[in-house]
XYZ file of C-alpha atoms in Angstrom:
438
model
C 48.421 -68.794 349.775
C 49.704 -72.349 350.931
C 46.535 -72.767 353.182
C 44.307 -71.991 350.042
C 46.272 -74.590 347.870
C 46.017 -77.380 350.610
C 42.394 -76.739 351.273
C 41.467 -76.809 347.562
C 43.536 -80.112 347.261
C 41.191 -81.675 349.674
C 38.277 -81.191 347.179
C 38.161 -84.022 344.658
C 36.950 -82.062 341.833
C 39.553 -79.255 342.230
C 42.225 -81.814 343.000
C 41.593 -83.371 339.394
C 41.930 -79.945 337.907
C 45.220 -79.301 339.627
C 46.588 -82.540 338.524
C 45.443 -81.932 335.100
C 47.140 -78.488 335.048
C 50.389 -80.076 336.315
C 50.269 -82.778 333.536
C 50.007 -80.056 330.828
C 52.740 -78.095 332.444
C 54.850 -81.279 332.374
C 54.339 -81.749 328.635
C 55.279 -77.988 328.149
C 58.470 -78.645 329.962
C 59.172 -81.765 328.020
C 58.607 -79.929 324.741
C 61.088 -77.359 325.778
C 63.790 -79.993 325.845
C 63.295 -81.537 322.481
C 65.858 -80.020 320.185
C 65.036 -78.710 316.692
C 67.239 -80.523 313.975
C 69.823 -78.468 311.967
C 70.475 -76.135 314.812
C 73.628 -75.549 316.950
C 72.780 -74.513 320.544
C 76.067 -73.091 321.363
C 75.888 -70.627 318.470
C 72.254 -69.659 319.591
C 73.523 -68.779 323.000
C 76.265 -66.615 321.568
C 73.682 -64.861 319.522
C 71.489 -64.167 322.512
C 74.596 -62.870 324.607
C 74.988 -63.228 328.406
C 71.440 -62.296 329.170
C 70.363 -60.289 332.278
C 70.056 -57.143 330.603
C 66.328 -56.815 330.535
C 66.090 -56.848 326.720
C 63.269 -58.174 324.633
C 65.141 -61.330 323.366
C 66.310 -61.804 327.151
C 62.643 -61.715 328.352
C 61.639 -63.899 325.712
C 64.130 -66.568 326.785
C 62.805 -66.186 330.320
C 59.263 -66.608 329.128
C 60.191 -69.790 327.188
C 62.107 -71.147 330.188
C 65.422 -71.138 328.200
C 63.797 -73.038 325.147
C 64.847 -70.012 323.019
C 68.437 -70.197 323.881
C 68.667 -73.885 323.529
C 66.761 -73.821 319.957
C 64.049 -76.434 321.046
C 60.623 -77.160 319.941
C 58.857 -74.475 322.082
C 61.382 -71.827 321.419
C 58.728 -69.241 320.511
C 56.653 -70.342 323.428
C 53.476 -68.241 323.614
C 54.785 -65.072 322.253
C 52.954 -65.202 318.759
C 49.680 -65.641 320.556
C 50.425 -62.599 322.910
C 51.276 -60.360 320.050
C 48.116 -61.392 318.269
C 45.909 -60.568 321.328
C 47.654 -57.218 321.736
C 47.207 -56.350 318.162
C 43.527 -57.525 318.119
C 42.859 -55.568 321.323
C 44.229 -52.389 319.798
C 42.286 -52.961 316.509
C 39.014 -53.423 318.361
C 39.130 -49.835 319.352
C 39.837 -48.677 315.689
C 37.584 -51.081 313.799
C 33.815 -50.598 314.435
C 33.114 -54.459 313.285
C 35.551 -55.799 316.105
C 34.114 -53.402 318.594
C 30.638 -54.621 317.872
C 31.885 -58.244 318.353
C 33.496 -57.521 321.681
C 30.027 -56.322 322.976
C 28.135 -59.337 321.773
C 29.071 -61.530 324.848
C 30.268 -65.238 324.816
C 29.512 -65.621 321.038
C 31.266 -62.478 320.090
C 34.209 -63.470 322.181
C 34.556 -66.763 320.387
C 34.583 -65.108 316.966
C 37.329 -62.798 318.400
C 39.309 -65.693 319.762
C 39.151 -67.451 316.116
C 40.613 -64.093 314.772
C 43.541 -64.068 317.392
C 44.415 -67.798 316.684
C 44.530 -67.206 312.917
C 46.613 -63.870 313.300
C 48.733 -65.880 315.804
C 49.399 -68.467 313.108
C 50.629 -65.932 310.721
C 52.774 -64.106 313.242
C 54.087 -67.356 314.323
C 55.251 -68.211 310.721
C 56.565 -64.706 310.278
C 58.422 -64.817 313.623
C 59.870 -68.386 312.856
C 61.158 -67.243 309.495
C 62.726 -64.246 311.153
C 64.369 -66.537 313.773
C 65.686 -68.750 310.717
C 67.352 -65.868 309.032
C 68.969 -64.650 312.269
C 70.149 -68.129 313.219
C 71.515 -68.503 309.579
C 73.369 -65.292 309.744
C 75.280 -66.219 312.896
C 76.021 -69.737 311.767
C 73.583 -71.596 314.013
C 71.947 -73.478 311.191
C 74.076 -76.667 310.073
C 73.467 -78.355 306.596
C 75.888 -79.739 304.009
C 74.193 -78.902 300.692
C 71.584 -76.913 298.719
C 68.831 -79.527 299.076
C 69.642 -79.994 302.699
C 69.559 -76.300 303.281
C 66.123 -76.025 301.777
C 65.059 -78.962 304.116
C 66.645 -77.278 307.124
C 64.826 -74.064 306.333
C 61.330 -76.025 306.169
C 62.203 -78.044 309.283
C 63.057 -75.245 311.457
C 60.223 -72.823 310.444
C 57.765 -75.762 310.585
C 59.084 -76.979 314.199
C 59.037 -73.370 315.704
C 55.492 -72.774 314.249
C 54.087 -76.075 315.283
C 55.466 -75.719 318.705
C 53.837 -72.292 319.249
C 50.454 -73.635 317.936
C 50.890 -76.702 320.230
C 51.395 -74.484 323.265
C 48.259 -72.428 322.222
C 46.179 -75.757 322.314
C 47.768 -76.773 325.612
C 46.775 -73.422 327.150
C 43.301 -73.797 326.112
C 43.070 -77.319 327.647
C 44.051 -75.713 331.003
C 41.601 -73.088 330.682
C 38.723 -75.613 329.883
C 39.673 -78.507 332.208
C 42.360 -77.006 334.721
C 42.870 -74.099 336.993
C 43.326 -70.510 336.013
C 44.137 -68.867 332.576
C 45.978 -71.407 330.318
C 48.114 -68.891 328.584
C 49.041 -67.331 331.800
C 49.935 -70.725 333.438
C 52.224 -71.525 330.441
C 54.005 -68.130 331.072
C 54.232 -68.773 334.720
C 55.754 -72.320 334.256
C 58.438 -71.116 331.736
C 59.663 -68.206 334.178
C 59.551 -70.291 337.302
C 61.630 -72.995 335.777
C 64.397 -70.607 335.189
C 64.644 -69.673 338.980
C 67.035 -72.470 340.206
C 69.345 -71.849 337.028
C 69.472 -68.244 337.755
C 70.241 -68.690 341.375
C 72.925 -71.134 340.752
C 74.434 -68.925 337.814
C 74.373 -65.860 340.452
C 76.353 -67.807 343.158
C 78.863 -69.252 340.387
C 79.368 -65.639 339.067
C 79.768 -64.010 342.497
C 82.276 -66.830 343.696
C 84.255 -67.436 340.528
C 84.219 -64.175 338.887
C 83.590 -61.772 341.845
C 85.605 -63.734 344.312
C 85.235 -61.621 347.544
C 81.665 -60.558 346.632
C 80.157 -63.733 347.671
C 78.709 -61.973 350.733
C 76.497 -59.977 348.509
C 74.483 -63.127 347.346
C 72.103 -63.017 350.287
C 71.851 -59.291 349.943
C 70.801 -59.617 346.384
C 68.236 -62.432 347.115
C 66.528 -60.225 349.817
C 66.440 -57.277 347.305
C 64.394 -59.493 344.890
C 62.248 -60.691 347.819
C 61.537 -57.131 348.806
C 60.791 -56.254 345.116
C 58.199 -59.353 345.009
C 56.610 -57.804 348.055
C 56.299 -54.324 346.516
C 54.933 -55.775 343.356
C 52.234 -57.720 345.305
C 51.441 -54.642 347.234
C 50.966 -52.517 344.289
C 49.204 -55.122 342.135
C 46.548 -55.447 344.922
C 46.200 -51.651 345.618
C 43.173 -49.946 344.190
C 41.205 -46.598 344.466
C 37.524 -47.100 345.337
C 35.100 -44.557 344.037
C 31.918 -44.622 346.155
C 28.500 -45.056 344.478
C 25.088 -44.497 345.988
C 22.014 -45.813 344.286
C 18.815 -43.875 344.604
C 15.646 -45.356 346.254
C 12.683 -45.781 343.960
C 9.178 -47.413 344.724
C 7.662 -50.028 342.429
C 4.233 -50.733 343.768
C 4.351 -51.314 347.340
C 7.994 -52.129 347.321
C 11.158 -49.980 347.715
C 14.064 -50.754 345.508
C 17.687 -49.254 345.511
C 19.446 -47.290 348.232
C 22.412 -49.592 348.093
C 26.020 -48.327 348.469
C 28.820 -49.708 346.208
C 32.057 -48.612 344.633
C 33.980 -48.538 341.438
C 37.404 -50.171 341.806
C 40.329 -48.700 339.992
C 43.535 -50.628 340.339
C 46.891 -48.950 340.277
C 48.315 -51.500 338.064
C 45.258 -51.989 335.874
C 47.227 -52.352 332.667
C 49.381 -55.011 334.008
C 52.577 -55.908 332.079
C 51.196 -54.654 328.616
C 52.859 -51.045 328.650
C 56.136 -52.775 329.396
C 55.663 -55.236 326.391
C 54.957 -52.284 324.023
C 57.783 -50.151 325.257
C 60.106 -53.084 325.070
C 59.043 -53.799 321.455
C 59.614 -50.286 320.369
C 63.104 -49.936 321.959
C 64.145 -53.288 320.597
C 63.141 -52.230 317.050
C 66.363 -50.657 315.976
C 68.691 -53.486 317.088
C 66.339 -56.053 315.281
C 66.196 -54.130 311.981
C 70.007 -53.434 311.837
C 70.606 -57.165 312.966
C 69.376 -58.339 309.639
C 71.789 -55.917 307.847
C 74.831 -57.365 309.741
C 75.144 -54.278 312.087
C 75.951 -54.721 315.821
C 77.375 -52.690 318.563
C 80.970 -53.700 317.650
C 80.390 -52.124 314.004
C 82.393 -48.714 313.754
C 80.740 -45.520 312.460
C 77.369 -43.839 312.940
C 75.246 -47.014 313.153
C 77.556 -48.717 315.622
C 77.481 -45.545 317.901
C 73.569 -45.496 317.421
C 73.194 -49.006 318.597
C 75.587 -48.587 321.535
C 73.314 -45.575 322.710
C 70.348 -48.312 322.423
C 72.253 -50.786 324.679
C 70.173 -51.866 327.661
C 72.700 -50.700 329.944
C 72.996 -47.152 328.557
C 71.405 -44.320 330.574
C 69.610 -42.900 327.444
C 67.870 -46.207 326.819
C 66.876 -46.268 330.437
C 65.226 -42.794 330.302
C 63.567 -43.475 326.875
C 62.240 -46.809 328.183
C 60.797 -45.350 331.314
C 58.964 -42.519 329.542
C 57.669 -44.872 326.850
C 56.142 -47.102 329.401
C 54.543 -44.142 330.928
C 53.079 -43.053 327.745
C 51.790 -46.606 326.744
C 50.310 -46.994 330.283
C 48.063 -43.881 329.772
C 47.252 -45.152 326.309
C 46.177 -48.606 327.479
C 44.088 -47.140 330.324
C 42.396 -44.755 327.860
C 41.266 -47.671 325.664
C 40.027 -49.562 328.674
C 38.250 -46.874 330.486
C 35.634 -44.472 329.288
C 34.557 -42.025 332.010
C 31.693 -40.617 329.831
C 30.359 -44.071 329.376
C 30.716 -44.868 332.932
C 28.849 -41.762 333.983
C 26.034 -42.574 331.540
C 25.678 -46.189 332.846
C 25.676 -44.840 336.477
C 22.961 -42.219 335.430
C 20.815 -44.945 333.840
C 20.860 -47.193 336.912
C 20.065 -44.256 339.260
C 23.527 -44.247 340.603
C 25.712 -41.250 341.696
C 28.935 -40.339 343.292
C 28.153 -38.522 346.613
C 28.801 -34.781 346.028
C 28.763 -34.753 342.293
C 25.849 -34.348 340.016
C 25.095 -36.855 337.334
C 26.335 -36.177 333.861
C 29.566 -34.218 332.979
C 30.628 -33.538 336.791
C 30.647 -37.273 337.364
C 32.531 -37.966 334.195
C 35.152 -35.190 335.031
C 35.566 -36.615 338.659
C 36.109 -40.275 337.239
C 38.666 -38.758 334.537
C 40.654 -37.006 337.116
C 40.656 -39.916 339.554
C 41.905 -42.073 336.610
C 44.667 -39.762 335.723
C 45.983 -39.591 339.255
C 45.926 -43.412 339.514
C 47.328 -43.987 336.131
C 50.259 -41.695 336.970
C 51.034 -43.687 340.160
C 50.748 -47.026 338.037
C 53.074 -45.653 335.343
C 55.654 -44.727 337.791
C 55.446 -48.172 339.444
C 55.626 -50.050 336.022
C 58.524 -47.744 335.027
C 60.501 -48.428 338.187
C 59.885 -52.193 337.923
C 60.994 -52.379 334.353
C 64.221 -50.334 334.628
C 65.185 -52.205 337.901
C 67.501 -54.768 336.129
C 69.247 -51.959 334.177
C 69.848 -49.805 337.484
C 70.752 -53.081 339.401
C 73.444 -54.085 336.733
C 74.907 -50.536 336.718
C 75.032 -50.216 340.585
C 76.671 -53.721 340.870
C 79.222 -52.605 338.079
C 80.258 -49.743 340.341
C 81.589 -52.360 343.030
C 83.537 -54.072 340.164
C 81.378 -56.929 339.133
C 78.382 -56.398 336.771
C 75.653 -59.010 337.331
C 74.828 -60.446 333.951
C 73.327 -63.742 334.978
C 70.354 -62.644 337.105
C 67.989 -61.889 334.351
C 64.715 -62.348 336.317
C 63.875 -58.630 336.276
C 61.046 -56.715 337.126
C 58.962 -57.488 334.148
C 59.112 -61.368 334.711
C 58.439 -60.723 338.595
C 55.400 -58.721 337.523
C 54.077 -61.625 335.543
C 54.721 -64.310 338.160
C 53.068 -62.316 340.881
C 50.020 -61.518 338.610
C 49.452 -65.027 337.658
C 49.911 -66.462 341.261
C 47.397 -63.840 342.585
C 44.889 -64.526 339.786
C 45.236 -68.399 340.355
C 44.681 -68.105 344.087
C 41.473 -65.957 343.534
C 40.422 -68.614 341.031
C 40.762 -71.314 343.710
C 39.123 -69.371 346.397
C 36.114 -68.530 344.272
C 35.589 -72.337 343.226
C 35.957 -73.339 346.977
C 33.325 -70.642 347.977
C 30.927 -72.051 345.254
C 31.403 -75.656 346.585
C 30.918 -74.673 350.247
C 27.943 -72.600 349.738
C 24.741 -74.628 350.530
C 22.218 -72.600 348.676
C 18.552 -72.333 349.238
C 17.632 -75.950 348.384
C 19.642 -77.694 351.127
């Protein structure tokens, strides 16, 4: 990976793109330190809790690089755009007009991007308003009179929405003039910026609170390094279905006869099933929060929320099976075995040992089911790792709450790093290829 980076740095055009990407990331980090007026950061941190539990709010705080916990301009980061993209992608399957746009090539994709941006703006305003209500309930909004209260509401909602819109624009600049996907690079920068703080917090907790458990710090770091290696292995793993194209003669020339394959990745759905499942599991806490109900409340609703605590075994089991279900759903809307079989038939391609048509589609469907099951197990294990890790350390007398860089964030970081390295490799290959005219 480092060799690819250094080789790319030697190429003038790629060096300009990398410097531009670093400049945009620097702007993102500076914006994450600009505090929004009328907010009390300490009250916001109390509302978020200790962190490290793998909850939706905890993951959002990691994605924003801690900006959410500080109440800064980029507190919502890229989350409205991510939600808008997910909703649009799901609606593409249900609405024929959007499905036709998705098949119109570059022009259709531009129209879909405009729809995503408009939807992201609406989600951003709604999410900023919800944040304002939540922050007001916990006393994190400071103002002195009715007029200043209205001004505080407009300022907070406006700053959060403007910050999210600015990040979308910064991500587009990286995609156009920098290296890699801009939205992914913003996510990557936010998560990576939390690493030093999380390591320092882990060491402080183990030395001050744990005392004699300081010897476990290297072990914990080794566990996370092993998890990164496991995620890299599974992310690159794929099942290759062999394809053989029939020979055909046109005039005096013979065409076809090549061998190829259909790659089916184990983690083809990425982190999306985890985000879907996390959103569903956090819904009870989010709804009841606006009614002033929390885990300290006595009675039925308090007991209900305690079951949905991120450290409870019921939460972990439901979370795991929801991830598996959403993984199957996401793969189903991405892959259509019948369409793949028909395309192979039109291009005189076939899977060795299987006749074109239904036998081919059945084979692809069975292969997809097996790979999807393995991928679902992998995503489920990665997602519940912080929960299991926290409970295991609790058995030794010290629950690790500060190490919130769980499996979901590791999955995002590894995916973006691999994607960026592949982009650099492909661009270097294009510039080193001499072609026919030289």
